[in-house]
Coordinates of N, CA and C in Angstrom, one line a residue:
X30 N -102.6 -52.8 7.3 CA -103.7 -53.8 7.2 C -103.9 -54.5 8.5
X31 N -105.0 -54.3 9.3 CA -105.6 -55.0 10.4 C -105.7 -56.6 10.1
X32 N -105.2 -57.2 11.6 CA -105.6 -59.1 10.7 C -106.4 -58.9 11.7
X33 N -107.5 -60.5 11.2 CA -108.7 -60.6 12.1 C -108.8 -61.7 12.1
X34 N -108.8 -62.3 13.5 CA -109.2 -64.2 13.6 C -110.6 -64.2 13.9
X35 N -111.6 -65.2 13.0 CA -112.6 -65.7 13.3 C -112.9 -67.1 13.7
X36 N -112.9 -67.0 14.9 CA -112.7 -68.3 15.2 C -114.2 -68.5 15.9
X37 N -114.6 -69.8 15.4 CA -115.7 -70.2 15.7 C -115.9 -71.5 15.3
X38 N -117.1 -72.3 14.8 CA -117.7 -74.1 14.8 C -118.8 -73.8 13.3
X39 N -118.9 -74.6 13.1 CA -119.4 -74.8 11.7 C -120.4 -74.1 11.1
X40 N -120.6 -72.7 11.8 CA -121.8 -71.6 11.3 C -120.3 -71.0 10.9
X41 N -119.2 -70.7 11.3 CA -117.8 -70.1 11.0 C -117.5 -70.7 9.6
X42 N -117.4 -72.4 9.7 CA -117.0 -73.0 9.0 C -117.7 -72.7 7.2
X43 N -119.3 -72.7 7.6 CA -120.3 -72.0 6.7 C -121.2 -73.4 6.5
X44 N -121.8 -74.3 7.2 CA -122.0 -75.7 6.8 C -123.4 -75.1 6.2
X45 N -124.1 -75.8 5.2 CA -125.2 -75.7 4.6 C -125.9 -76.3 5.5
X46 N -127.6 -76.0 6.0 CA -128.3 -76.9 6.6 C -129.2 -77.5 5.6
X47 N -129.1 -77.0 4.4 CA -130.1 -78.4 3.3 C -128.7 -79.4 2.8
X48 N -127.2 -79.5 2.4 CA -127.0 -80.5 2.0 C -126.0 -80.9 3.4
X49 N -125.9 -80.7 4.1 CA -124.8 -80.9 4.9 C -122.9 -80.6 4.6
X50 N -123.1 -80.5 3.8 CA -121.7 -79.5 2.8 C -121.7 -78.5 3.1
X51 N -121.1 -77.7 2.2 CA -120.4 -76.2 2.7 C -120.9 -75.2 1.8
X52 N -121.6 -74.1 2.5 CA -121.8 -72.8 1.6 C -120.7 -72.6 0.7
X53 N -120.9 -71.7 -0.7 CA -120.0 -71.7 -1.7 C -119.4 -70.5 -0.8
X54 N -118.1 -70.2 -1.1 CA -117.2 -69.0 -0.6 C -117.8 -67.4 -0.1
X55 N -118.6 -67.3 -0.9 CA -119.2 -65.8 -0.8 C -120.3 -66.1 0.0
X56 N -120.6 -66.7 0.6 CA -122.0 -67.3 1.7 C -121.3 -67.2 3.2
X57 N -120.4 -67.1 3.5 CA -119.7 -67.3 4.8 C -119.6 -65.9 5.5
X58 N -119.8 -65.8 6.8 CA -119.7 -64.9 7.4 C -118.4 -64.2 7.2
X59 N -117.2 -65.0 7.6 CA -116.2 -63.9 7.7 C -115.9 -63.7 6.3
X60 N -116.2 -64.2 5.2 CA -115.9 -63.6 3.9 C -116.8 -62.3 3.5
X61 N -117.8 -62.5 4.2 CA -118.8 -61.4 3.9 C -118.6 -60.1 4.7
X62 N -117.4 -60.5 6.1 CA -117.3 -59.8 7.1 C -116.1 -58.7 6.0
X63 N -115.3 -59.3 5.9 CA -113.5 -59.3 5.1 C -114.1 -58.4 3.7
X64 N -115.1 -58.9 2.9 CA -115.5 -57.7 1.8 C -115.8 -56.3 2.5
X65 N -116.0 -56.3 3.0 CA -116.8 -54.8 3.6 C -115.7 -54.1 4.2
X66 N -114.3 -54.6 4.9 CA -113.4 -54.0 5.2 C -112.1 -54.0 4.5
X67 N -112.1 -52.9 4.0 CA -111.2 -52.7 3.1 C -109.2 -52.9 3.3
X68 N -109.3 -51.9 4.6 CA -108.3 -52.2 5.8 C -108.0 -53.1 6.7
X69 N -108.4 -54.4 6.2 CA -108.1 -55.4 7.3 C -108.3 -56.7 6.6
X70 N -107.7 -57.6 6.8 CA -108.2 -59.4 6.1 C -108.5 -59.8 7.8
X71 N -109.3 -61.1 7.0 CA -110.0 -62.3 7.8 C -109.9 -63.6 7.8
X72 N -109.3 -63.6 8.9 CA -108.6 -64.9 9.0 C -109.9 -66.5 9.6
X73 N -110.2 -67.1 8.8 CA -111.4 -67.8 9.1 C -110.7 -69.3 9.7
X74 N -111.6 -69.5 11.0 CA -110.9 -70.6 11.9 C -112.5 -71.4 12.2
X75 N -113.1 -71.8 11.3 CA -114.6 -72.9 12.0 C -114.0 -73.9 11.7
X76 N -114.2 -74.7 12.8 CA -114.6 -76.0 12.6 C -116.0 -76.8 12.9
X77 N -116.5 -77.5 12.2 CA -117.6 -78.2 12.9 C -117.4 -79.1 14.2
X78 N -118.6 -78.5 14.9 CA -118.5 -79.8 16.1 C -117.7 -78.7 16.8
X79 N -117.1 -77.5 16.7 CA -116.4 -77.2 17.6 C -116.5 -76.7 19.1
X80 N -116.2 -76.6 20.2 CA -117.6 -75.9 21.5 C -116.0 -75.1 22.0
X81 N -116.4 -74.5 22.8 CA -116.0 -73.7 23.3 C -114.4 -74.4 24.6
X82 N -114.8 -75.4 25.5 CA -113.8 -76.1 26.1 C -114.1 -77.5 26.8
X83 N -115.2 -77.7 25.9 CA -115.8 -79.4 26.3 C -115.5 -80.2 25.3
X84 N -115.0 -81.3 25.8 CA -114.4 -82.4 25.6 C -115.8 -82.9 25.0
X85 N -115.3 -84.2 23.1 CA -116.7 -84.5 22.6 C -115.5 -85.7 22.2
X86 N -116.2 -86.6 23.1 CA -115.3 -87.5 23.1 C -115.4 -88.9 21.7
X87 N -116.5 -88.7 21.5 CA -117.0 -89.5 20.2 C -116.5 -88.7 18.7
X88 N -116.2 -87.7 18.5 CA -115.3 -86.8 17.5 C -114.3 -87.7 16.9
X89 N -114.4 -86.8 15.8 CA -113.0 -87.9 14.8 C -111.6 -86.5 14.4
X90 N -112.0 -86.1 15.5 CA -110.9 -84.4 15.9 C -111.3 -83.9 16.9
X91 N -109.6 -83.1 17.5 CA -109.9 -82.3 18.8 C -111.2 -81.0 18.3
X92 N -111.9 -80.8 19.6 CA -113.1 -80.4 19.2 C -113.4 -79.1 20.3
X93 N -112.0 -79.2 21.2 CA -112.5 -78.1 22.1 C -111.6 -76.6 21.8
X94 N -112.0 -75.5 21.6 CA -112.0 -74.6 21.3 C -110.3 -74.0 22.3
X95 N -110.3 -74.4 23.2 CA -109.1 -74.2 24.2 C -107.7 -74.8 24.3
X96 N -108.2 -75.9 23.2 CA -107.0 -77.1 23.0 C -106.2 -76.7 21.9
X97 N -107.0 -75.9 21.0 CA -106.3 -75.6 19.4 C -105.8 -74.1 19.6
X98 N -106.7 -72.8 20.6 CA -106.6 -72.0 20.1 C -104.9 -71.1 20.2
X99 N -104.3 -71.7 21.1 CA -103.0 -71.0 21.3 C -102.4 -71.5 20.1
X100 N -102.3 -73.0 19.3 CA -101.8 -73.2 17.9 C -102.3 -71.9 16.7
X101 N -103.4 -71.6 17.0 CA -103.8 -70.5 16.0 C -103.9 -69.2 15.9
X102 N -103.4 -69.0 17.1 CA -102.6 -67.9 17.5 C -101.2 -67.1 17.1
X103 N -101.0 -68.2 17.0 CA -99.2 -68.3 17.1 C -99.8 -68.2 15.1
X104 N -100.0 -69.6 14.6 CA -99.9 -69.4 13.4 C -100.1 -68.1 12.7
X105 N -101.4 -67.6 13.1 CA -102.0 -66.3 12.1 C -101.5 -64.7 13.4
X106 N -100.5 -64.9 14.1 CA -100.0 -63.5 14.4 C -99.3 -62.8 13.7
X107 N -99.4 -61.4 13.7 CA -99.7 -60.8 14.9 C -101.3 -60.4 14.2
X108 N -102.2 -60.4 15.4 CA -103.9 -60.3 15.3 C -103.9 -58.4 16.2
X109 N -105.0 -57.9 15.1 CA -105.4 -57.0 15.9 C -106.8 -57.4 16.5
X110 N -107.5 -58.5 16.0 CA -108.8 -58.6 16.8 C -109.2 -60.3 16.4
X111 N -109.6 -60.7 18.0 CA -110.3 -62.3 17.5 C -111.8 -62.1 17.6
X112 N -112.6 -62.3 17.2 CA -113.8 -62.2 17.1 C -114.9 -64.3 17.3
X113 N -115.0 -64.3 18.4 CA -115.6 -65.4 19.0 C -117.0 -65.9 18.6
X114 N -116.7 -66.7 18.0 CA -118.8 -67.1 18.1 C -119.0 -68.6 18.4
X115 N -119.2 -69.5 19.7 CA -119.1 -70.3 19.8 C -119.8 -70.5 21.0
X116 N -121.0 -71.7 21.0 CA -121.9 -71.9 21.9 C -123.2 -73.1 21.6
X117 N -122.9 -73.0 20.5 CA -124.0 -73.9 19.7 C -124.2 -75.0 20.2
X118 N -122.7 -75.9 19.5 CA -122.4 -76.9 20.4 C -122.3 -77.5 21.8
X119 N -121.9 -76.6 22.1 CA -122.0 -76.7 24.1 C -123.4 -77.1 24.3
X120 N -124.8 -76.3 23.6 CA -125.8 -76.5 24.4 C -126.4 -77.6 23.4
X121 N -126.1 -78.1 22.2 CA -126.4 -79.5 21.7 C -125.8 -80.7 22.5
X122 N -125.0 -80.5 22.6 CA -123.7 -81.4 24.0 C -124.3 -81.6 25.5
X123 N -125.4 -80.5 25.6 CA -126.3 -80.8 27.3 C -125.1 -79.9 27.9
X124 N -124.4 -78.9 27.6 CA -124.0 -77.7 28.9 C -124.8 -77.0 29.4
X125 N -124.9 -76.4 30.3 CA -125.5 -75.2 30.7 C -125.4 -73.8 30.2
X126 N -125.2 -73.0 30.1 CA -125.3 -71.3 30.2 C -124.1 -71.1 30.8
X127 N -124.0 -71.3 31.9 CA -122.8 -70.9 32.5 C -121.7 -71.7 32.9
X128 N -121.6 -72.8 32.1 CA -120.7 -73.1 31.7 C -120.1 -73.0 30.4
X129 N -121.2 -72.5 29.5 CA -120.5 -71.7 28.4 C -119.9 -70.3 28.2
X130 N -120.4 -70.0 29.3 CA -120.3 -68.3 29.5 C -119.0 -68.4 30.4
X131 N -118.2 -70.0 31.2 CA -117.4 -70.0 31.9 C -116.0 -70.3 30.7
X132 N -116.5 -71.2 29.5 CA -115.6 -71.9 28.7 C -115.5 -70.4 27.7
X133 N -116.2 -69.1 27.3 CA -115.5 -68.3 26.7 C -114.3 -67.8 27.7
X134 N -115.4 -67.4 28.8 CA -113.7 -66.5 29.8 C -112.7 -67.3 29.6
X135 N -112.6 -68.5 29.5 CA -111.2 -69.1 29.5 C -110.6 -68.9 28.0
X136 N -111.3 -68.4 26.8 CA -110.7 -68.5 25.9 C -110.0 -67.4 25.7
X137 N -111.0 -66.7 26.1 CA -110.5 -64.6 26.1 C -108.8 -64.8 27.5
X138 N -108.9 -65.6 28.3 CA -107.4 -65.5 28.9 C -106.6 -66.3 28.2
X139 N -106.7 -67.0 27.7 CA -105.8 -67.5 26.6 C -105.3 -66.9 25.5
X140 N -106.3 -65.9 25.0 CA -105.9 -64.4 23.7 C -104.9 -63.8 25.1
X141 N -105.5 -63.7 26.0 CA -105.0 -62.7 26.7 C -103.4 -62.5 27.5
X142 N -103.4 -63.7 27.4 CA -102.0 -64.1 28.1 C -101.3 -65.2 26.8
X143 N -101.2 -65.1 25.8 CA -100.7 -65.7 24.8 C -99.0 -65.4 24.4
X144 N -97.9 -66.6 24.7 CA -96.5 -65.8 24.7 C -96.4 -65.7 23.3
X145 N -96.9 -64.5 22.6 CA -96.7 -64.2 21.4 C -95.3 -64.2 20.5
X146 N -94.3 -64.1 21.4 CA -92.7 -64.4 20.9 C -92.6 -63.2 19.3
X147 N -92.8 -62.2 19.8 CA -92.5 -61.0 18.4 C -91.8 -60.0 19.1
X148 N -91.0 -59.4 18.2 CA -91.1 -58.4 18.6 C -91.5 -57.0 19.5
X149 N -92.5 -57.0 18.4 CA -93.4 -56.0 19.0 C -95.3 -56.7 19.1
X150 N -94.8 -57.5 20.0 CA -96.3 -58.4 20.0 C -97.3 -57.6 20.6
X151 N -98.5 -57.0 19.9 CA -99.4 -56.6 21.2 C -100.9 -57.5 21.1
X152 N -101.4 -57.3 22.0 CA -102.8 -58.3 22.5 C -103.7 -57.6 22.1
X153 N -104.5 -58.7 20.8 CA -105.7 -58.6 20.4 C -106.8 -57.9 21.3
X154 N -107.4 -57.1 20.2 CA -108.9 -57.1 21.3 C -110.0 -57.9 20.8
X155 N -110.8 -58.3 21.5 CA -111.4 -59.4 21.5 C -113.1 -58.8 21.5
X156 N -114.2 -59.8 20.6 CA -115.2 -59.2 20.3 C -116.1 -60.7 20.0
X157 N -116.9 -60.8 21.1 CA -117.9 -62.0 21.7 C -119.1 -61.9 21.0
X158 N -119.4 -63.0 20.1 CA -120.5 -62.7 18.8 C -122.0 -63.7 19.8
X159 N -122.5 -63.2 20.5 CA -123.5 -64.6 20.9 C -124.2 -65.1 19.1
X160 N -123.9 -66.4 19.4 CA -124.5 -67.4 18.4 C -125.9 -67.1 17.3
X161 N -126.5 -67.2 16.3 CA -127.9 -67.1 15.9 C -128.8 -68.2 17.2
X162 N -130.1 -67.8 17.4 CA -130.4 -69.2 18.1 C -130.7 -70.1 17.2
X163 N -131.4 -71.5 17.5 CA -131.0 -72.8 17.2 C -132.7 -72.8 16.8
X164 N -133.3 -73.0 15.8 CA -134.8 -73.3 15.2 C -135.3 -74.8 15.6
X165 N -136.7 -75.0 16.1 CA -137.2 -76.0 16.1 C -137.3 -77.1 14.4
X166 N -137.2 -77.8 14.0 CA -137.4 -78.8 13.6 C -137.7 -80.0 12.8
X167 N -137.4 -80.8 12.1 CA -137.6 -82.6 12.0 C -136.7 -83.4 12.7
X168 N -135.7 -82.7 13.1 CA -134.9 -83.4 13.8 C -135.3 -83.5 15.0
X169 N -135.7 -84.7 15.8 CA -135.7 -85.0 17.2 C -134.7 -84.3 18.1
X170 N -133.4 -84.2 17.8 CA -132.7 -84.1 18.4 C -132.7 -82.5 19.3
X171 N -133.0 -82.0 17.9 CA -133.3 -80.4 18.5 C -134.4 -80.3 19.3
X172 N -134.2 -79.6 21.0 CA -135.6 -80.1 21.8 C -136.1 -78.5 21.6
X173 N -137.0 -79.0 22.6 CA -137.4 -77.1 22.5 C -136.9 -76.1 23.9
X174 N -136.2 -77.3 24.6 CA -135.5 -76.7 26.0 C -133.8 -76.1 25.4
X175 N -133.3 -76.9 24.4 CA -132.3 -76.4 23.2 C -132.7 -75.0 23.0
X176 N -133.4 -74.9 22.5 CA -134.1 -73.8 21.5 C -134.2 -72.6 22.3
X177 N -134.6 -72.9 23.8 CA -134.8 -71.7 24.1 C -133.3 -71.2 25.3
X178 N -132.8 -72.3 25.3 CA -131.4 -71.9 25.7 C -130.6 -71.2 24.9
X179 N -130.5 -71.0 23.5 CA -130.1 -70.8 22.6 C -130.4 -69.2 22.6
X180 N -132.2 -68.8 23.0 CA -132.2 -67.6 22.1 C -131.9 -67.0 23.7
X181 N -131.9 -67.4 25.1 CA -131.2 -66.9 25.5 C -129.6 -66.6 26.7
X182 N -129.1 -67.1 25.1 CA -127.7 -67.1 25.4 C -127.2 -65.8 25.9
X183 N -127.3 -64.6 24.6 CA -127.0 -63.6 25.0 C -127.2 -62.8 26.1
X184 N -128.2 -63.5 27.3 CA -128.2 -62.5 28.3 C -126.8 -62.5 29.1
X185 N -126.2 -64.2 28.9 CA -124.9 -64.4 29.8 C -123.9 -64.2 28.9
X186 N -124.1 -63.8 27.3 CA -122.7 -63.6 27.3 C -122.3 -62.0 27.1
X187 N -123.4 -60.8 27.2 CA -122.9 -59.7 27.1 C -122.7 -59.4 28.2
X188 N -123.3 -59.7 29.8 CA -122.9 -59.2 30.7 C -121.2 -59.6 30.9
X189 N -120.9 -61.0 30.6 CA -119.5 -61.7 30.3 C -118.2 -60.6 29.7
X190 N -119.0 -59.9 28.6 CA -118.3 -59.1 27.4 C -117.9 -57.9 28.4
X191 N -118.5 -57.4 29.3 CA -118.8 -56.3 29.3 C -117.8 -56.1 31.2
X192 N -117.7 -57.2 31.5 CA -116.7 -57.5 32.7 C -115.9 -57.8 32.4
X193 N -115.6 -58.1 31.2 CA -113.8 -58.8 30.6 C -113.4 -57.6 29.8
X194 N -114.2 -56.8 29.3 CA -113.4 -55.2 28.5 C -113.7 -55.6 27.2
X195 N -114.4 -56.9 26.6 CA -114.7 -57.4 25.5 C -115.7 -56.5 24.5
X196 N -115.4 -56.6 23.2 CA -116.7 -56.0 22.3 C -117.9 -57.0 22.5
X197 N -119.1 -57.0 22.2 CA -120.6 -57.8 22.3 C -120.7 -57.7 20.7
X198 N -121.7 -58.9 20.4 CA -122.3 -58.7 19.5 C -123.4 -60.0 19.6
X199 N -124.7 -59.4 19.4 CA -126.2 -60.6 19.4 C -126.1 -61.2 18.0
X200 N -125.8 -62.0 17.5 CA -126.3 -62.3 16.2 C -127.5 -62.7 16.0
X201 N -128.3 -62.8 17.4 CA -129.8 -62.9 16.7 C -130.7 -61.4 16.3
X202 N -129.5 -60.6 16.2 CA -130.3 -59.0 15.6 C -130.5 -59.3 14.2
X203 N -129.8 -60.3 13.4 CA -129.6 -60.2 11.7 C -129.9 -61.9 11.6
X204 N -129.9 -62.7 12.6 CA -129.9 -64.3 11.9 C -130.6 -65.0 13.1
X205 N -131.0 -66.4 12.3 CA -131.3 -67.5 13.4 C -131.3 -68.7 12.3
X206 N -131.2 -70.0 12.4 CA -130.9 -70.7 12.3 C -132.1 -71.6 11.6
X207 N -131.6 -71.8 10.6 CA -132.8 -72.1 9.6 C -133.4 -73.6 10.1
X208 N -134.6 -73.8 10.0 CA -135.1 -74.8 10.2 C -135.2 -75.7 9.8
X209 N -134.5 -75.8 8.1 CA -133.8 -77.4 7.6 C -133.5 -78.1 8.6
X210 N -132.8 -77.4 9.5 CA -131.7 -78.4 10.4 C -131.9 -78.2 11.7
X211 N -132.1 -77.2 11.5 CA -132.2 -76.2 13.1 C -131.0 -75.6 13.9
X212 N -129.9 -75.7 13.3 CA -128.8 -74.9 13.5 C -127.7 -74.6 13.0
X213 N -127.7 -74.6 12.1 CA -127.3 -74.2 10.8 C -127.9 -72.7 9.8
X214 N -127.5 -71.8 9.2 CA -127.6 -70.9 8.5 C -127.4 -70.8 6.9
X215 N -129.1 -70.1 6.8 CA -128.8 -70.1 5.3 C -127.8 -69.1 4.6
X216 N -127.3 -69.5 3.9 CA -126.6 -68.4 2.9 C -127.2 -67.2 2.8
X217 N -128.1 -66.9 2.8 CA -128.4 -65.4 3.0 C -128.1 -64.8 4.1
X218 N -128.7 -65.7 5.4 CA -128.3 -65.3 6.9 C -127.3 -65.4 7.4
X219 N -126.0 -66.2 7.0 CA -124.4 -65.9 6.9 C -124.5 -64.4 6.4
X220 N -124.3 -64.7 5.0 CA -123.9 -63.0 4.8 C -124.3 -61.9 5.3
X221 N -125.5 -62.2 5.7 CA -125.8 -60.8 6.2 C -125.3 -60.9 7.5
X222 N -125.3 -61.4 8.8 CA -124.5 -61.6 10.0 C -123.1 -61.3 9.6
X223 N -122.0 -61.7 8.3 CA -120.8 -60.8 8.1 C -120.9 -59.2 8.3
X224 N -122.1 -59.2 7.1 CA -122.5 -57.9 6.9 C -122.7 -57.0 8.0
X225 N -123.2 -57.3 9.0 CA -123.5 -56.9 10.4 C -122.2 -56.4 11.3
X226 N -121.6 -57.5 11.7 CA -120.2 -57.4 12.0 C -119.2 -56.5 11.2
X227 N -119.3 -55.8 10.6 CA -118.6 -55.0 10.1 C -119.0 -53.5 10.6
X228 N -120.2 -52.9 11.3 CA -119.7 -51.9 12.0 C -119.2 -52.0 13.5
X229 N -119.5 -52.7 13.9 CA -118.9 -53.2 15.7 C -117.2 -53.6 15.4
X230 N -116.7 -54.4 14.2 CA -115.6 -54.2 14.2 C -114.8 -53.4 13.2
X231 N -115.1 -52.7 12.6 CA -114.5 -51.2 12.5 C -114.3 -50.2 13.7
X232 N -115.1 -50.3 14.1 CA -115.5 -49.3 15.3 C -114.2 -49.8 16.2
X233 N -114.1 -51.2 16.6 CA -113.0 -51.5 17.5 C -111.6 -51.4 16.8
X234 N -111.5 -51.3 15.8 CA -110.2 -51.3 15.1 C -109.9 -49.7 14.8
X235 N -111.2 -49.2 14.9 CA -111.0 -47.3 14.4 C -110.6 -47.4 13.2
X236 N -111.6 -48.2 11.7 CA -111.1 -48.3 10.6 C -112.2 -47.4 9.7

């Protein structure tokens, strides 16, 4: 049986963008990911609010993606694959592009050099989901320089994927972020984005 970390921020987590709660179980990506593969479980790690290695200092929890992930490592080893999706927050937070494309390389050396303390520990391979982008609107807050940061994230994070020996994956091929909220995903667009991810990670697991 293949394990799989999904680690990611509150599209992971599965947050609803009409009530602010949480998709029912079968609405969430990595649940939707974990049905489809028969040979492997899914280990689900969102948090909301989560970013990638920026500090959110107004938070009522650590919130940066680099501070927890070696704890979650250790807990759910031994991993054959972490699968990344995290970026949302960074560019609601006012980062740039390349500082988010700088805060995954640091997460992927952290899978990568992790003292796994086993046995027979071997290192994950790792597979870089770029984000759904982020929809315009009621909310003020979502601008439209957001929005279009958002949809183009993935030009900086497959070239990223593709210099680190990492898998890619666009999630804006299957989803984008519903405009209740503007970045957040409906239950249909979760599951199908699990749904999605299940041949790119078969393929890396050779399942």
């Amino acid at each position: 049986m293949k394990q799989i970390l999904a680690f990611g921020d509150s599209l992971t987590w599965g947050s609803d963008p009409h009530t602010s709660g949480r998709h029912p179980y079968g609405d969430r990506w990595p649940v939707a990911l974990g049905a489809g593969l028969a040979q492997a479980v899914v280990f689900a790690e969102g948090l909301r609010g989560r970013t990638t290695v920026h500090a959110r200092r107004s938070a009522c929890v650590e919130m940066r993606g680099d501070a927890v992930l070696p704890m979650l490592l250790h807990s759910h080893a031994p991993l054959d694959l972490a699968v990344i999706m995290l970026g949302t927050n960074d560019i609601y937070e006012g980062h740039p592009s390349y500082l988010i494309r700088d805060g995954l390389e640091r997460l992927v050396e952290i899978i990568r050099h992790h003292p796994w303390r086993l046995p027979e520990a071997a290192e994950p391979q790792v597979l870089l989901v770029s984000p759904p982008p982020m929809s315009l609107c009621e909310d003020p807050d979502i601008t439209p320089q957001m929005v279009a940061q958002s949809e183009a994230l993935a030009e900086v994070i497959e070239p990223l994927a593709d210099r680190l020996g990492c898998g890619f994956f666009d999630a804006a091929q299957v989803a984008r972020a519903s405009d209740a909220d503007g970045y957040h995903l409906e239950g249909a667009d979760s599951r199908a984005l699990g749904a999605a991810l299940r041949a790119p990670v078969a393929a890396m697991l050779a399942l």
